[in-house]
mmCIF file of C-alpha atoms in Angstrom:
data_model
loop_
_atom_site.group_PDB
_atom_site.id
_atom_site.type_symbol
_atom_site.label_atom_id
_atom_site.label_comp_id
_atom_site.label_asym_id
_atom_site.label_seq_id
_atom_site.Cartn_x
_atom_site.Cartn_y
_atom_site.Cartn_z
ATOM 1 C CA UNK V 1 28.890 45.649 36.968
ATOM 2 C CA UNK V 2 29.099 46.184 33.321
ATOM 3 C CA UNK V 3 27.128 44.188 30.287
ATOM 4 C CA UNK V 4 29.894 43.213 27.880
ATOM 5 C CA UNK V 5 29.528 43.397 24.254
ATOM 6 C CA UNK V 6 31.123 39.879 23.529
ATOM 7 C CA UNK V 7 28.732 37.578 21.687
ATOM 8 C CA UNK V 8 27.194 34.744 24.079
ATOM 9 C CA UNK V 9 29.431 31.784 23.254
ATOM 10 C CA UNK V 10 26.800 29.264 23.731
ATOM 11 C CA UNK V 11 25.179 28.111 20.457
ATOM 12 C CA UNK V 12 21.802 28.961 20.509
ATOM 13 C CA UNK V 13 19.208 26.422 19.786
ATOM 14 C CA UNK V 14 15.984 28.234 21.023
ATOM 15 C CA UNK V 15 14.945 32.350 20.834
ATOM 16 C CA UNK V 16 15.790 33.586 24.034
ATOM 17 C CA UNK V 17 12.394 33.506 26.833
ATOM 18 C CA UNK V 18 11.764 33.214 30.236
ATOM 19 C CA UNK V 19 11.351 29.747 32.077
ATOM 20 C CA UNK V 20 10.428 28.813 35.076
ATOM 21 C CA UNK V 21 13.269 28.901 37.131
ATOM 22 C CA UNK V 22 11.751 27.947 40.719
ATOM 23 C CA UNK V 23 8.075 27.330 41.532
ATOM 24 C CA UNK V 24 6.268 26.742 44.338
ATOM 25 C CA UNK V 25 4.689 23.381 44.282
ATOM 26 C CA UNK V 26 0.842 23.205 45.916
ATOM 27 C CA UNK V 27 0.989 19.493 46.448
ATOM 28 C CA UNK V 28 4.116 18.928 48.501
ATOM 29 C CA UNK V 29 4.297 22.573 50.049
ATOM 30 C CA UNK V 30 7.690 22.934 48.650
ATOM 31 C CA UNK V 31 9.547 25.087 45.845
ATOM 32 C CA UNK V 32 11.326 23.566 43.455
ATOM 33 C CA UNK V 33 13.707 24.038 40.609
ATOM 34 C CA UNK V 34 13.169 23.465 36.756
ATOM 35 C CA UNK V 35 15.279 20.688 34.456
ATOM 36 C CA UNK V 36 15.278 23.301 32.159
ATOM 37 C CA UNK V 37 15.973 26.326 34.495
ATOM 38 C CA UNK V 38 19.064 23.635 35.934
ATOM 39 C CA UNK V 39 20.244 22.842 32.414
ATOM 40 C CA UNK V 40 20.994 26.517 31.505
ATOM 41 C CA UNK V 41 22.838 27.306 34.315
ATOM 42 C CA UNK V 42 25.004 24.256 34.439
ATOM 43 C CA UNK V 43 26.091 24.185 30.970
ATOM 44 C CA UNK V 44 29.760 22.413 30.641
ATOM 45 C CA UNK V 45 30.953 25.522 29.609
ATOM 46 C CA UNK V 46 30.337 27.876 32.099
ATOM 47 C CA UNK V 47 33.335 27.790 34.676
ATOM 48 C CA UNK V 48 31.336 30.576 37.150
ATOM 49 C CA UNK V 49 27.660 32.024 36.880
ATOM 50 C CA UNK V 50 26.325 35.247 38.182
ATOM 51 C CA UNK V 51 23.096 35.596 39.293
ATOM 52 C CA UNK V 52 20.868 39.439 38.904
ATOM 53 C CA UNK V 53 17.774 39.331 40.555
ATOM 54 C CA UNK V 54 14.751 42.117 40.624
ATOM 55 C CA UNK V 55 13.188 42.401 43.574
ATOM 56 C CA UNK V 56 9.854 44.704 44.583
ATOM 57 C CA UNK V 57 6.779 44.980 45.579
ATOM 58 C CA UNK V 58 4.368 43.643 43.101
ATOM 59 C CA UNK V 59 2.567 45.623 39.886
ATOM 60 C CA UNK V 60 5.755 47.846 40.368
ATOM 61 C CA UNK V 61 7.818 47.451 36.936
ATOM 62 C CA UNK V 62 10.244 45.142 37.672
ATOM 63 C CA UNK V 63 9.679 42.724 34.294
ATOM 64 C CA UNK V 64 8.901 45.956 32.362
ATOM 65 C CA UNK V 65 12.286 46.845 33.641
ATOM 66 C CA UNK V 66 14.543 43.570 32.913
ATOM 67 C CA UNK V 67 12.531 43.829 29.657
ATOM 68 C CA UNK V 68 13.536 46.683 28.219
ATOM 69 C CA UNK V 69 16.669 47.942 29.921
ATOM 70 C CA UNK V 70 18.625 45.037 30.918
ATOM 71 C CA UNK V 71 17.724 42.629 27.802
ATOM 72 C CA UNK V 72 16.865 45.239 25.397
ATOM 73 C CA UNK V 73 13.643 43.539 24.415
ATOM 74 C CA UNK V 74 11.253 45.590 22.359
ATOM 75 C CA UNK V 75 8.384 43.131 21.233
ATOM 76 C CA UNK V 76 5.379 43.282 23.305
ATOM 77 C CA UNK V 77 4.913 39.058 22.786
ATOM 78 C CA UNK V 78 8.513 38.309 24.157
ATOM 79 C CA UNK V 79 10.367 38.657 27.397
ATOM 80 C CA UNK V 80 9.180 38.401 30.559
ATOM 81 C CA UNK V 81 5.601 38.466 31.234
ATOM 82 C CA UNK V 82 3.786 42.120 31.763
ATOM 83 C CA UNK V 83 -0.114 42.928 31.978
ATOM 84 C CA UNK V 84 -1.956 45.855 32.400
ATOM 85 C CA UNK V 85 -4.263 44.676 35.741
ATOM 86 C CA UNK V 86 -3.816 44.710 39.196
ATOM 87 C CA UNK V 87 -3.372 41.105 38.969
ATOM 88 C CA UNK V 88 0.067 39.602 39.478
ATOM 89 C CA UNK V 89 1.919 38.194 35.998
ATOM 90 C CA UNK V 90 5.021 37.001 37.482
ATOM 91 C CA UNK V 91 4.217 33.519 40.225
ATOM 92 C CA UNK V 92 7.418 31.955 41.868
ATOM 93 C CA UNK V 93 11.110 33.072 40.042
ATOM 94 C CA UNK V 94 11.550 33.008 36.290
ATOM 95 C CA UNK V 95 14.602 32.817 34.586
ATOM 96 C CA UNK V 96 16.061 34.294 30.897
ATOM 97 C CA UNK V 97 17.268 31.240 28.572
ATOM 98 C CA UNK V 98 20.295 33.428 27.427
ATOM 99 C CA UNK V 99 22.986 34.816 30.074
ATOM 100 C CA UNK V 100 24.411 37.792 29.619
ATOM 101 C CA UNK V 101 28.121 37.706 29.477
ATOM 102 C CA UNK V 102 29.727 40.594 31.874
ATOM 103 C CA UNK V 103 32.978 41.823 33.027
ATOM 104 C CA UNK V 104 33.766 42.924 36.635
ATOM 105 C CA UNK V 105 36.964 43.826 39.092
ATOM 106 C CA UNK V 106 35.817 40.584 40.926
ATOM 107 C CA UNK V 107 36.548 38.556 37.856
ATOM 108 C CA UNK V 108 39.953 40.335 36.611
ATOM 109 C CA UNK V 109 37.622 41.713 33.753
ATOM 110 C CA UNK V 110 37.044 37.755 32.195
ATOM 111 C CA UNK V 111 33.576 37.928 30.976
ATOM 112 C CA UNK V 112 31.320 35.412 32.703
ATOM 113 C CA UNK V 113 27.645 34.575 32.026
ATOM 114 C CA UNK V 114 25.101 36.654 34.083
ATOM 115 C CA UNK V 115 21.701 35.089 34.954
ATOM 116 C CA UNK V 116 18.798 37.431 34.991
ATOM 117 C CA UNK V 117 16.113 36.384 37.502
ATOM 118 C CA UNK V 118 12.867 38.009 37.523
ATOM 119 C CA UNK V 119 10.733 37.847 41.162
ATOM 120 C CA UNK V 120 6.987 37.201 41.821
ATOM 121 C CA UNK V 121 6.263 40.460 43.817
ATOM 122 C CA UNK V 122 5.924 40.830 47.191
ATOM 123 C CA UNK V 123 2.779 42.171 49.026
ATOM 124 C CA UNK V 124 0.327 40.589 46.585
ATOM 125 C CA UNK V 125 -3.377 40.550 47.676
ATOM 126 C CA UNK V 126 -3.531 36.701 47.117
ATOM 127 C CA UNK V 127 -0.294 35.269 48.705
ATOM 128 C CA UNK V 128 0.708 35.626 52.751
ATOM 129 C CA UNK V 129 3.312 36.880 54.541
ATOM 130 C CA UNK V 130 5.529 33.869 54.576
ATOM 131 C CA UNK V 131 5.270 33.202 50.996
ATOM 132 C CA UNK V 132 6.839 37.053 50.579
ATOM 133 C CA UNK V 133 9.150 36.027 52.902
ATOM 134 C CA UNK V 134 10.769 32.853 51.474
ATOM 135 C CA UNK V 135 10.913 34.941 47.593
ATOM 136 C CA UNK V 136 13.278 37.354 49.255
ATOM 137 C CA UNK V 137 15.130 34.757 50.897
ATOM 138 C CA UNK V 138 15.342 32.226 47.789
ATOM 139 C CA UNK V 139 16.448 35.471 45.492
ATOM 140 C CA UNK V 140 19.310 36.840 48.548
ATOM 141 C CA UNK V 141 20.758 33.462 48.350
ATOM 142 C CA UNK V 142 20.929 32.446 44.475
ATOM 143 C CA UNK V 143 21.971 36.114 43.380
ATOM 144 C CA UNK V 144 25.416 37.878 43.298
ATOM 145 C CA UNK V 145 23.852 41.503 42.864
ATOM 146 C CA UNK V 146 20.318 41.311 44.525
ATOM 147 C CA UNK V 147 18.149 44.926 42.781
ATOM 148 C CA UNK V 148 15.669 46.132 45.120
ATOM 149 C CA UNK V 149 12.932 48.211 43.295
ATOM 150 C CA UNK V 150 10.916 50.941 44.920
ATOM 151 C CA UNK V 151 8.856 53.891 43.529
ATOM 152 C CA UNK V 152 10.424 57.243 44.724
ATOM 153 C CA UNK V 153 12.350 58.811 47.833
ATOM 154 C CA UNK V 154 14.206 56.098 50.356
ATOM 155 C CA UNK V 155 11.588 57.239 53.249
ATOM 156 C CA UNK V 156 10.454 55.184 56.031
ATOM 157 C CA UNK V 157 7.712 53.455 54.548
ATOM 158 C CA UNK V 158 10.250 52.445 51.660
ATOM 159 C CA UNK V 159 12.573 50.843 54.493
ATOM 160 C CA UNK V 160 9.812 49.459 56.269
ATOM 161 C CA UNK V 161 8.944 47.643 53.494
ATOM 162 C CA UNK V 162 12.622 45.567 53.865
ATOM 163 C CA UNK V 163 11.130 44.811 57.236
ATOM 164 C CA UNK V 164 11.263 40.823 56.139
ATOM 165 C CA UNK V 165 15.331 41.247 56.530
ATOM 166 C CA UNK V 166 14.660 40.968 60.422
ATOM 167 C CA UNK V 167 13.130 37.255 59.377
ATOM 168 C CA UNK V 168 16.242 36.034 57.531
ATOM 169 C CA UNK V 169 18.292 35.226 60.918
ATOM 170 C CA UNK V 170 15.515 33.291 61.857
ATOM 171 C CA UNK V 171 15.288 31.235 58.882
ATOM 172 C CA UNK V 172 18.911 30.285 57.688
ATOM 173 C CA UNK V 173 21.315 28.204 60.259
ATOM 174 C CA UNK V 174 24.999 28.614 59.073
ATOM 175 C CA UNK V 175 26.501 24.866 59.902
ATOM 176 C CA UNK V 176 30.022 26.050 60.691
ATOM 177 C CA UNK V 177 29.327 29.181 62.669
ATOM 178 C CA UNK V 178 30.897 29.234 65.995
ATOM 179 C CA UNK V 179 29.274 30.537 69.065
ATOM 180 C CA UNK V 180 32.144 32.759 71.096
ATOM 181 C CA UNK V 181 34.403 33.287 67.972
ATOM 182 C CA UNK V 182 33.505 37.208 68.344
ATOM 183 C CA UNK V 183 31.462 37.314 64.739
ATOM 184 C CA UNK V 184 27.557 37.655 65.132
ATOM 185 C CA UNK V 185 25.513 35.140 63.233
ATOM 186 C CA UNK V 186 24.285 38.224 60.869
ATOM 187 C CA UNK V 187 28.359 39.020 59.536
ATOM 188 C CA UNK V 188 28.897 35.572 59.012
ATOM 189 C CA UNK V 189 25.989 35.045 56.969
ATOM 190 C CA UNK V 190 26.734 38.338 55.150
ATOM 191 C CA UNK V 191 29.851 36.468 54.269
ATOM 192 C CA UNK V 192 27.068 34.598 51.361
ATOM 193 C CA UNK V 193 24.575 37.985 50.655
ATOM 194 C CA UNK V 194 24.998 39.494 47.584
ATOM 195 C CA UNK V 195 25.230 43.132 46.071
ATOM 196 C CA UNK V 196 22.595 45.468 47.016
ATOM 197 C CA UNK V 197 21.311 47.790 44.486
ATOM 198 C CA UNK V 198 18.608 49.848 45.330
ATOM 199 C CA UNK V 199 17.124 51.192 42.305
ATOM 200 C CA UNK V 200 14.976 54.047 42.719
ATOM 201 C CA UNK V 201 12.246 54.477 39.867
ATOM 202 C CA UNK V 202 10.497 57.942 38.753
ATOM 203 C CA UNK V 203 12.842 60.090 41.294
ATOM 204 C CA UNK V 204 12.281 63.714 40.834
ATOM 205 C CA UNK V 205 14.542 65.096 43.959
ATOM 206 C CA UNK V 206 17.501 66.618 43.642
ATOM 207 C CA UNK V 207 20.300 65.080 45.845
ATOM 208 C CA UNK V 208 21.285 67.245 48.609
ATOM 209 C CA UNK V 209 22.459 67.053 52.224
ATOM 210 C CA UNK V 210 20.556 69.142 54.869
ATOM 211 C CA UNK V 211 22.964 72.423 54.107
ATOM 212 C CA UNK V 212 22.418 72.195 50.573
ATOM 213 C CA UNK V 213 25.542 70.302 49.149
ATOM 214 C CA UNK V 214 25.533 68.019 46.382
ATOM 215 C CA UNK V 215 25.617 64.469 47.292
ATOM 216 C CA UNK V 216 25.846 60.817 45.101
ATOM 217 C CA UNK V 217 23.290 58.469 45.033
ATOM 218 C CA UNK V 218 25.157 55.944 46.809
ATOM 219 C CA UNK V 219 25.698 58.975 50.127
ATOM 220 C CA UNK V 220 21.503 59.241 49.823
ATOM 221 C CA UNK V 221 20.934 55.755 50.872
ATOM 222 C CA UNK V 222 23.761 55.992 53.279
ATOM 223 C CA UNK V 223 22.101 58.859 55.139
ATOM 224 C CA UNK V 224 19.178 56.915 54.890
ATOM 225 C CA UNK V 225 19.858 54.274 56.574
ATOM 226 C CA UNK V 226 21.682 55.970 59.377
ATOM 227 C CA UNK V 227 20.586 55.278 63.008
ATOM 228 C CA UNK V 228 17.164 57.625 64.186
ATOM 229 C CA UNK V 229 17.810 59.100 68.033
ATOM 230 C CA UNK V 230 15.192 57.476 70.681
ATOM 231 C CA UNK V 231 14.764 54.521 72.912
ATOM 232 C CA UNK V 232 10.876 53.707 72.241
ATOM 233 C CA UNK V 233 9.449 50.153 70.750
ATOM 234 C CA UNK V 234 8.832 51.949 67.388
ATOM 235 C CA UNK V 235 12.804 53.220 67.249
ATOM 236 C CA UNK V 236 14.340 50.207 68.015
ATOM 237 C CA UNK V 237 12.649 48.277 64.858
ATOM 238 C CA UNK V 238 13.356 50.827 62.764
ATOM 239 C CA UNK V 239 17.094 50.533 63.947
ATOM 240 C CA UNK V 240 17.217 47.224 63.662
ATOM 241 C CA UNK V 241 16.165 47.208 59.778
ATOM 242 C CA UNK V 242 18.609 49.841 59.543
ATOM 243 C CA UNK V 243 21.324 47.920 61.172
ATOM 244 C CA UNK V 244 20.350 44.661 59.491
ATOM 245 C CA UNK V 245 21.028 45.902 56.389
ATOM 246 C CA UNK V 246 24.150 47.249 56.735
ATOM 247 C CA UNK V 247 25.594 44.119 57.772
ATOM 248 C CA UNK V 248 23.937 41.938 54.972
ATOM 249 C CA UNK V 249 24.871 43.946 52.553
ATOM 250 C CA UNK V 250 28.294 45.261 52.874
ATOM 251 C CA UNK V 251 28.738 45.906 48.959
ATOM 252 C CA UNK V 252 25.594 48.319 48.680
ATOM 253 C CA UNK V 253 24.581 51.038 46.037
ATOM 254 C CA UNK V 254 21.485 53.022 44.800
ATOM 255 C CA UNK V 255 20.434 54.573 41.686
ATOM 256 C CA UNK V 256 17.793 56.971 40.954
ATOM 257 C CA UNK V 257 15.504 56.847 37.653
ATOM 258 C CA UNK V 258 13.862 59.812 36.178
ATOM 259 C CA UNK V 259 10.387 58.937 35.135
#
């Protein structure tokens, strides 16, 4: 996917900032969506939307990231929020006011407006399990290329930490999938999944195969997530991460960052 240079043809009214985009309200137990978060992403004008979302465990970079990479933001006082503490800045999914128009071979290189979407991160010492797990649901489901960001090599503690894909079954019903019409559950809901990036920050390897050959980024994660030998209990999960998400995400890539 590639940022376009074309000039946003929405008139701006407002400098560009995060907003809420969906929050988890205390009283009724449920998340909800912002007017404003709803306005920008409906506007008249728009005839598709594309959705980027960041995606990590928390206190890793991921706002730091959209901040300076994808937006090009260099004040400290604008963009999405980053502190210095252990404690989590980002709570629920925030959204930037001002879309990013792309291009793509999806869209027969028509520039469309791109949505960047900023997660609360998993794993935090103050939220449980099922909260994690319905922020990487809600983010799977809105985006069109979902960025997973990890620290490192693609080990097994890095995969284990996608372990909430084997809850995502379990928590969305397709309506019109047919029992006995030879397609699992998982590839027809990986009919709706989006992109998978898996971005790999401060990666000092070089990428090589076992005998020493040169290999892409893309071949790394590949070999990664290839099946381990053994029947035990501990094998089998593994396996079925690994399996899980090759059929969510058909349309997968990584990319390593140098520190």
């Amino acid at each position: 996917m590639e940022k376009s240079t074309q000039p946003n043809p929405e008139k701006k009214t407002k400098t560009p900032r995060a907003v809420p985009f969906i929050t988890f309200d205390n009283q009724s137990k449920k998340f909800v969506i912002s007017h404003e978060a709803r306005e920008i992403i409906s506007r008249p004008s728009y005839k598709k939307v594309g959705m980027i979302s960041l995606v990590g465990k928390y206190r890793t970079g991921k706002s730091f990231l959209l901040n300076r990479v994808l937006i090009n933001n260099k004040k400290e006082n604008n963009g999405f929020d980053v502190g210095p503490t252990i404690k989590p800045c980002t709570k629920g999914i925030w959204l930037w006011s001002s879309p990013l128009l792309i291009s793509n071979n999806h869209s027969n290189n028509e520039p469309f407006p791109a949505c960047l979407i900023d997660t609360e991160g998993l794993g935090a010492y103050d939220e449980e399990v099922n909260h994690d797990s319905k922020i990487f649901l809600i983010a799977i489901l809105i985006s069109s290329l979902f960025i997973y960001n990890s620290f490192g090599t693609i080990d097994e503690s890095s995969i284990n930490s996608l372990s909430l894909i084997l809850n995502l079954s379990k928590s969305i019903k397709l309506r019109n999938h047919r029992s006995g019409s030879g397609i699992s559950e998982e590839e027809e809901m990986a009919k709706y999944f989006p992109s998978l990036l898996w971005l790999l920050r401060d990666f000092i390897l070089k990428l090589e195969d076992n005998d020493g050959n040169v290999i892409t980024a893309k071949q790394y994660l590949e070999n990664a997530l290839m099946l381990q030998k053994g029947s035990t209990d501990s094998i089998e999960e593994k396996n079925n991460v690994r399996k899980l998400m090759k059929t969510y995400f058909p349309e997968r890539d990584c990319f390593p960052m140098v520190r």
